[in-house]
Coordinates of C-alpha atoms in Angstrom, one line a residue:
M236 CA 56.7 8.3 -11.9
N237 CA 56.0 4.8 -10.8
N238 CA 54.9 6.3 -7.5
R239 CA 52.5 8.8 -9.4
V240 CA 51.1 6.0 -11.5
A241 CA 50.3 3.4 -8.8
G242 CA 48.6 6.4 -7.0
I243 CA 46.1 7.1 -9.8
S244 CA 45.2 3.8 -10.1
L245 CA 45.0 2.7 -6.7
F246 CA 42.8 6.2 -6.4
L247 CA 40.3 5.0 -8.8
L248 CA 40.2 1.7 -8.5
I249 CA 38.6 2.5 -4.8
S250 CA 36.6 5.5 -6.7
I251 CA 35.3 2.8 -8.4
M252 CA 34.7 0.4 -5.7
F253 CA 32.7 3.7 -4.0
F254 CA 30.8 4.2 -6.8
F255 CA 29.5 0.4 -7.5
A256 CA 28.5 0.7 -3.6
L257 CA 26.7 3.9 -4.0
R258 CA 24.8 2.7 -6.8
N259 CA 23.8 0.0 -5.1
S260 CA 22.9 1.4 -1.9
G261 CA 21.6 5.6 -3.5
F262 CA 19.9 8.4 -1.7
Y263 CA 17.0 7.9 0.1
Q264 CA 14.2 9.5 2.8
S265 CA 13.6 6.5 4.8
R266 CA 10.6 6.6 7.5
N267 CA 12.6 6.4 10.4
E268 CA 10.2 4.4 12.4
P269 CA 10.7 2.6 16.1
Y270 CA 8.9 -0.6 15.1
L271 CA 8.1 -2.9 12.0
T272 CA 4.4 -2.3 11.6
Y273 CA 1.7 -4.3 10.4
R274 CA -1.9 -3.6 10.5
I275 CA -4.6 -6.3 10.1
Q276 CA -8.5 -5.7 8.8
F277 CA -11.7 -7.6 8.9
E278 CA -14.8 -6.5 7.0
Y279 CA -18.3 -8.2 8.4
F280 CA -20.6 -5.7 6.9
G281 CA -23.8 -5.5 8.8
M282 CA -22.7 -6.8 11.8
D283 CA -22.5 -5.3 15.4
T284 CA -19.6 -4.5 17.1
A285 CA -19.7 -6.7 20.2
I286 CA -20.3 -9.4 17.5
L287 CA -17.0 -8.4 15.8
E288 CA -14.8 -8.1 18.9
R289 CA -16.0 -11.7 19.9
L290 CA -15.5 -13.6 16.9
I291 CA -12.7 -11.6 15.1
T292 CA -10.4 -9.4 17.6
I293 CA -10.4 -11.1 20.5
P294 CA -9.4 -14.9 18.7
L295 CA -7.1 -12.2 16.9
E296 CA -5.2 -10.7 19.6
E297 CA -5.1 -14.3 21.2
K298 CA -3.5 -15.9 18.5
V299 CA -0.8 -13.0 17.6
G300 CA -0.2 -12.5 21.7
S301 CA 2.8 -15.0 21.3
L302 CA 4.4 -14.3 18.7
P303 CA 7.9 -13.4 19.2
S304 CA 9.5 -9.5 19.5
L305 CA 5.5 -8.3 19.8
V306 CA 5.6 -4.7 21.7
R307 CA 2.1 -3.3 21.4
T308 CA -1.0 -4.9 20.1
V309 CA -4.0 -1.7 19.1
S310 CA -7.2 -2.8 18.3
T311 CA -10.9 -1.2 17.2
V312 CA -13.9 -2.1 15.9
S313 CA -16.8 0.3 14.3
W314 CA -19.1 0.6 11.3
G315 CA -18.4 -3.6 10.5
K316 CA -14.9 -3.3 10.8
S317 CA -12.4 -5.1 12.6
V318 CA -8.9 -3.5 12.3
T319 CA -5.6 -4.6 14.6
T320 CA -2.0 -2.6 14.4
L321 CA 0.6 -4.6 15.5
Y322 CA 4.2 -3.4 16.5
F323 CA 7.0 -5.5 16.3
E324 CA 10.8 -4.8 17.5
R325 CA 12.9 -4.5 14.4
I326 CA 15.1 -7.7 15.7
V327 CA 12.8 -9.6 13.1
T328 CA 12.5 -9.4 9.2
H329 CA 9.4 -8.4 7.7
I330 CA 9.3 -11.8 6.0
Q331 CA 9.5 -13.7 8.9
V332 CA 6.3 -11.8 10.5
Y333 CA 4.4 -11.5 7.5
T334 CA 4.9 -15.2 6.9
E335 CA 3.6 -16.0 11.0
L336 CA 0.9 -13.2 10.8
R337 CA -0.7 -14.4 6.8
T338 CA -0.8 -18.2 8.6
I339 CA -2.7 -17.1 11.7
V340 CA -5.1 -14.8 10.0
D341 CA -5.9 -17.5 7.2
A342 CA -6.7 -19.8 9.9
L343 CA -8.6 -17.4 11.7
Y344 CA -10.5 -16.8 8.4
E345 CA -11.6 -20.2 7.5
R346 CA -13.4 -20.5 10.9
L347 CA -15.8 -17.5 10.4
P348 CA -18.5 -17.2 9.0
P349 CA -18.6 -16.9 4.3
A350 CA -19.9 -13.6 4.5
V351 CA -16.7 -12.3 6.1
Q352 CA -14.5 -10.6 3.6
K353 CA -10.8 -12.1 2.7
P354 CA -9.1 -9.7 5.4
E355 CA -5.9 -8.0 4.2
I356 CA -2.6 -7.5 6.1
Y357 CA -0.9 -4.2 5.8
S358 CA 2.6 -3.3 6.7
S359 CA 2.2 -0.1 8.3
A360 CA -0.2 1.8 10.7
S361 CA -3.4 3.7 10.1
S362 CA -1.9 6.9 11.2
V363 CA 1.4 6.7 9.0
P364 CA 1.1 10.2 6.7
N365 CA 0.7 9.4 3.3
L366 CA 3.5 9.4 0.5
L367 CA 1.5 10.1 -2.3
V368 CA -1.7 11.7 -3.3
F369 CA -3.2 12.0 -6.4
S370 CA -6.5 13.3 -7.5
I371 CA -8.0 12.0 -10.6
S372 CA -10.9 13.3 -12.6
S373 CA -12.2 13.6 -16.3
K374 CA -14.7 15.1 -18.2
K375 CA -15.3 11.7 -20.5
K376 CA -15.9 9.5 -17.4
S377 CA -17.9 9.6 -14.3
L378 CA -17.0 9.9 -11.1
T379 CA -17.6 5.5 -10.8
Q380 CA -16.4 5.1 -13.7
I381 CA -13.1 6.5 -13.2
R382 CA -13.2 4.5 -9.2
Q383 CA -13.6 1.1 -10.9
L384 CA -10.7 1.9 -13.0
V385 CA -8.2 2.9 -9.9
E386 CA -9.6 0.2 -8.1
Q387 CA -9.2 -2.4 -10.8
E388 CA -6.0 -1.8 -12.8
V389 CA -4.1 0.9 -10.3
K390 CA -4.9 -0.4 -6.8
S391 CA -3.2 -3.8 -7.1
K392 CA -0.5 -2.4 -9.7
I393 CA 0.5 0.3 -6.7
E394 CA 0.1 -2.3 -3.9
S395 CA 2.8 -4.6 -5.9
I396 CA 5.6 -2.6 -5.7
P397 CA 7.9 -2.9 -2.5
G398 CA 7.4 -0.6 0.4
V399 CA 4.1 0.2 -0.5
A400 CA 1.8 -0.6 2.5
E401 CA -1.5 0.3 0.9
A402 CA -3.4 2.0 -1.8
V403 CA -6.5 3.8 -0.3
I404 CA -9.0 5.5 -2.9
A405 CA -12.0 8.1 -1.7
G406 CA -14.4 9.6 -3.5
G407 CA -16.9 8.2 -6.3
S408 CA -19.7 5.7 -5.9
I409 CA -19.2 1.9 -5.5
P410 CA -21.9 0.2 -7.7
E411 CA -23.9 -2.3 -5.8
I412 CA -26.5 -4.8 -6.7
L413 CA -29.9 -4.6 -4.9
V414 CA -33.0 -7.1 -4.3
C415 CA -36.4 -5.3 -3.0
F416 CA -38.2 -8.3 -2.1
N417 CA -42.3 -7.7 -2.6
N418 CA -44.2 -8.1 0.3
D419 CA -47.5 -9.5 -1.3
A420 CA -45.8 -12.3 -3.1
T421 CA -43.5 -13.6 0.1
S422 CA -46.6 -13.0 2.5
I423 CA -48.5 -15.1 0.2
R424 CA -46.1 -18.0 -0.2
S425 CA -45.2 -17.5 3.5
I426 CA -41.4 -16.9 2.5
N427 CA -38.2 -16.0 5.1
T428 CA -37.2 -12.7 3.2
V429 CA -34.4 -12.4 6.0
A430 CA -33.3 -15.9 5.2
I431 CA -33.1 -15.6 1.4
A432 CA -30.8 -12.4 2.1
Q433 CA -28.6 -13.8 4.1
S434 CA -28.3 -16.6 1.6
I435 CA -27.2 -14.6 -1.2
A436 CA -25.4 -12.3 0.9
Q437 CA -23.1 -15.8 2.4
G438 CA -23.1 -17.4 -1.5
H439 CA -22.2 -14.3 -3.2
I440 CA -18.5 -14.7 -2.3
L441 CA -15.3 -16.5 -2.6
T442 CA -15.5 -20.1 -1.6
P443 CA -13.0 -21.7 0.2
G444 CA -11.5 -24.8 -1.9
G445 CA -9.2 -26.6 0.3
F446 CA -5.1 -25.5 0.8
F447 CA -2.1 -25.4 -1.0
R448 CA 0.8 -26.9 1.3
T449 CA 4.0 -25.8 0.7
P450 CA 7.6 -26.7 3.2
E451 CA 7.5 -22.6 3.9
K452 CA 3.9 -22.1 4.2
I453 CA -0.1 -23.0 3.9
I454 CA -2.0 -21.2 0.6
P455 CA -5.5 -21.1 0.9
L456 CA -7.3 -21.8 -2.5
R457 CA -10.8 -20.3 -2.7
I458 CA -13.1 -21.0 -6.1
E459 CA -15.0 -18.1 -7.7
T460 CA -18.6 -18.5 -7.0
R461 CA -19.4 -15.0 -7.2
I462 CA -22.4 -14.2 -9.2
P463 CA -21.2 -11.7 -12.2
K464 CA -24.1 -10.9 -13.8
I465 CA -27.6 -9.0 -12.6
V466 CA -29.3 -11.6 -15.1
D467 CA -27.9 -14.5 -13.1
F468 CA -29.5 -13.0 -9.6
L469 CA -32.9 -12.9 -11.6
Q470 CA -32.4 -16.6 -12.0
L471 CA -31.8 -17.7 -9.4
P472 CA -34.1 -20.6 -7.9
V473 CA -35.7 -20.5 -4.4
N474 CA -37.0 -23.8 -3.0
I475 CA -40.8 -23.4 -1.4
N476 CA -41.7 -26.6 0.2
K477 CA -41.9 -29.1 -2.6
S478 CA -41.7 -25.9 -5.6
R479 CA -38.9 -24.2 -7.0
I480 CA -39.8 -20.2 -8.2
K481 CA -37.1 -17.8 -9.4
L482 CA -36.0 -15.3 -7.6
S483 CA -37.3 -12.6 -10.0
S484 CA -40.8 -13.8 -8.8
I485 CA -41.0 -12.3 -5.9
A486 CA -38.1 -9.1 -5.7
T487 CA -36.8 -7.2 -8.4
I488 CA -33.5 -6.9 -8.7
T489 CA -31.3 -4.1 -10.0
T490 CA -28.0 -1.7 -10.0
T491 CA -27.4 1.0 -7.7
E492 CA -24.5 2.8 -6.2
R493 CA -23.8 3.3 -2.7
T494 CA -24.3 6.6 -1.3
P495 CA -21.1 7.8 -1.0
E496 CA -18.9 8.2 2.2
E497 CA -16.9 11.1 1.3
I498 CA -16.8 13.6 -1.1
T499 CA -13.9 14.9 -2.4
R500 CA -12.9 18.0 -4.7
V501 CA -10.2 20.1 -5.7
N502 CA -10.7 23.6 -6.7
G503 CA -14.3 23.1 -6.6
E504 CA -14.6 20.0 -8.6
D505 CA -15.7 16.7 -8.1
C506 CA -12.6 13.9 -8.3
I507 CA -11.0 10.3 -7.1
I508 CA -8.4 10.9 -4.3
L509 CA -5.9 8.2 -4.6
S510 CA -3.5 7.8 -1.8
V511 CA 0.0 5.6 -1.3
R512 CA 0.8 4.9 2.5
P513 CA 4.0 3.8 2.7
S514 CA 5.6 0.4 4.9
S515 CA 8.0 1.0 8.0
N516 CA 11.1 0.3 5.5
A517 CA 10.0 2.3 2.7
N518 CA 12.5 3.8 0.5
T519 CA 10.1 6.8 -0.4
Y520 CA 11.8 8.1 -3.1
R521 CA 12.2 4.7 -5.3
V522 CA 8.7 3.9 -4.1
S523 CA 7.5 7.6 -5.7
I524 CA 8.9 7.1 -8.5
E525 CA 7.7 3.8 -9.5
C526 CA 4.0 4.7 -8.2
K527 CA 3.8 8.1 -10.3
E528 CA 5.3 5.6 -13.6
V529 CA 1.9 3.0 -12.9
V530 CA -0.5 5.6 -13.0
K531 CA 1.2 7.2 -16.3
N532 CA 1.2 4.3 -17.3
V533 CA -2.0 2.9 -16.9
L534 CA -4.6 6.0 -16.9
D535 CA -5.5 7.6 -20.4
K536 CA -4.8 10.9 -21.2
S537 CA -8.8 11.6 -21.3
M538 CA -7.9 11.4 -17.5
E539 CA -6.7 14.6 -15.6
V540 CA -3.7 13.6 -12.7
V541 CA -2.4 16.0 -10.9
V542 CA -0.1 15.2 -7.5
L543 CA -1.0 16.9 -4.7
H544 CA 1.3 15.6 -2.2
D545 CA 4.8 14.2 -3.0
E546 CA 7.3 12.9 -0.6
G547 CA 9.4 11.7 -3.1
A548 CA 9.4 15.3 -4.6
V549 CA 10.2 17.1 -1.5
F550 CA 13.9 14.5 -1.3
I551 CA 14.6 15.5 -4.8
E552 CA 14.4 19.2 -3.4
V553 CA 16.7 18.4 -0.3
L554 CA 18.9 16.7 -2.7
L555 CA 19.6 19.9 -4.9
R556 CA 19.8 22.4 -1.8
L557 CA 22.7 20.0 -0.9
A558 CA 24.1 20.0 -4.1
L559 CA 23.9 24.1 -4.6
S560 CA 25.6 24.5 -1.3
L561 CA 28.3 22.2 -2.1
G562 CA 28.7 23.9 -5.5
I563 CA 28.9 27.5 -3.9
T564 CA 31.3 26.1 -1.1
F565 CA 33.5 24.6 -3.8
V566 CA 33.2 28.2 -5.8
L567 CA 34.3 30.2 -3.0
T568 CA 37.2 27.5 -1.7
L569 CA 38.5 28.6 -5.7
L570 CA 38.7 32.2 -4.8
V571 CA 40.1 31.7 -1.5
V572 CA 43.0 29.1 -1.7
P573 CA 45.0 31.5 -4.1
F574 CA 45.7 33.4 -1.3
F575 CA 47.2 31.4 0.7
F576 CA 49.0 29.1 -1.7
N577 CA 51.5 30.3 -4.8
S578 CA 52.1 26.9 -6.1
K579 CA 49.3 25.8 -9.1
K580 CA 49.7 22.1 -8.1
I581 CA 49.0 22.9 -4.1
I582 CA 46.2 25.1 -5.3
L583 CA 44.8 22.1 -7.8
T584 CA 45.7 19.2 -5.0
V585 CA 43.4 21.2 -2.4
L586 CA 40.2 22.0 -5.2
W587 CA 40.2 18.0 -6.3
Y588 CA 40.6 16.9 -3.0
L589 CA 37.2 18.5 -1.6
P590 CA 35.0 16.5 -4.0
A591 CA 37.1 13.4 -3.4
C592 CA 36.4 14.0 0.2
I593 CA 33.0 13.8 -0.3
F594 CA 32.6 11.2 -2.8
W595 CA 34.7 9.0 -0.4
S596 CA 33.2 9.7 2.8
L597 CA 29.4 8.4 1.0
G598 CA 31.3 5.8 -0.7
V599 CA 32.2 4.4 3.0
L600 CA 29.0 4.9 4.1
A601 CA 27.3 2.6 1.9
L602 CA 30.3 -0.3 2.4
I603 CA 29.2 -0.1 6.1
R604 CA 25.7 -0.2 5.4
V605 CA 25.0 3.4 6.8
P606 CA 21.2 4.4 5.2
I607 CA 22.1 7.3 3.3
D608 CA 18.7 9.3 4.3
Q609 CA 17.5 12.8 4.7
N610 CA 18.8 12.3 8.8
C611 CA 22.3 11.2 7.7
I612 CA 22.7 14.5 5.0

């Protein structure tokens, strides 16, 4: 009797240990990529590709070339955008790589012209397939309004989720401020409109304001100097010789929308497409759940949200099929075992042993940190 109690107690103790190990590890679908991948993106609108390569791409490649465990560098320059993708061996950690990249990128950015947009660092390559794809539409709001809402409220929250590399928005239009100079007014005053246009473009940015230094890293500080309203644009001063006039006296300033670079339609209806790209170490199931929760909480009920693609749901379907196959196996075993054994104790022991063996095997995998992903299953 004492041996039986001791055996049951030991079994329960080990099972509880495996339970907590599985709870902390869990089942997930891993990206299974051989390298840690980072993509660095600079934008300099309207600039020639040769100048972009000379100012940004080549200096960046020279700086990152000395980083340890760097395997390969791939760069592309087109349409006012410089994109450099870096592949690292997995012997280094994400935090170590990101900290070094952030320091290099910020140092380079400080030496670039003010019109260059703040660079972005993504923990994935541009060729990584999407983990989640949403279509968002509304009968009460225009595509431009939906896009603004998604960019301001949804995108930042999704990109803050661990395992998300980037949230990409497609469709709709981007609002812009259009400045049209009056040729007669500028000719009479001999005004260089190109110089004024460059001054406006370079001044309508976040201005560098120094650095905040910590023992671990250097954080650049930027001052909000962008012009918030079109009324403020109209009041901008223009110095001509010894006099000063308002920009509105030589130019017409209006709000407009940038011509859409892409048109997105689902079932014949215009919509906004929100795509979520995972990082190279993402737990796709957890990322999928958290992203859908963000979209559900932020967007109101007047918007129609459709999940077009969901890697997390695909993985859950695989788990359900696995559970179904194990259940069928258990039932078949229940039908076959009585033909070989007459003792009820032996039959119950065999039937109890099957699920216990599966549970303990998963617990051992969790304890030795073997990922219980789609490859393990």
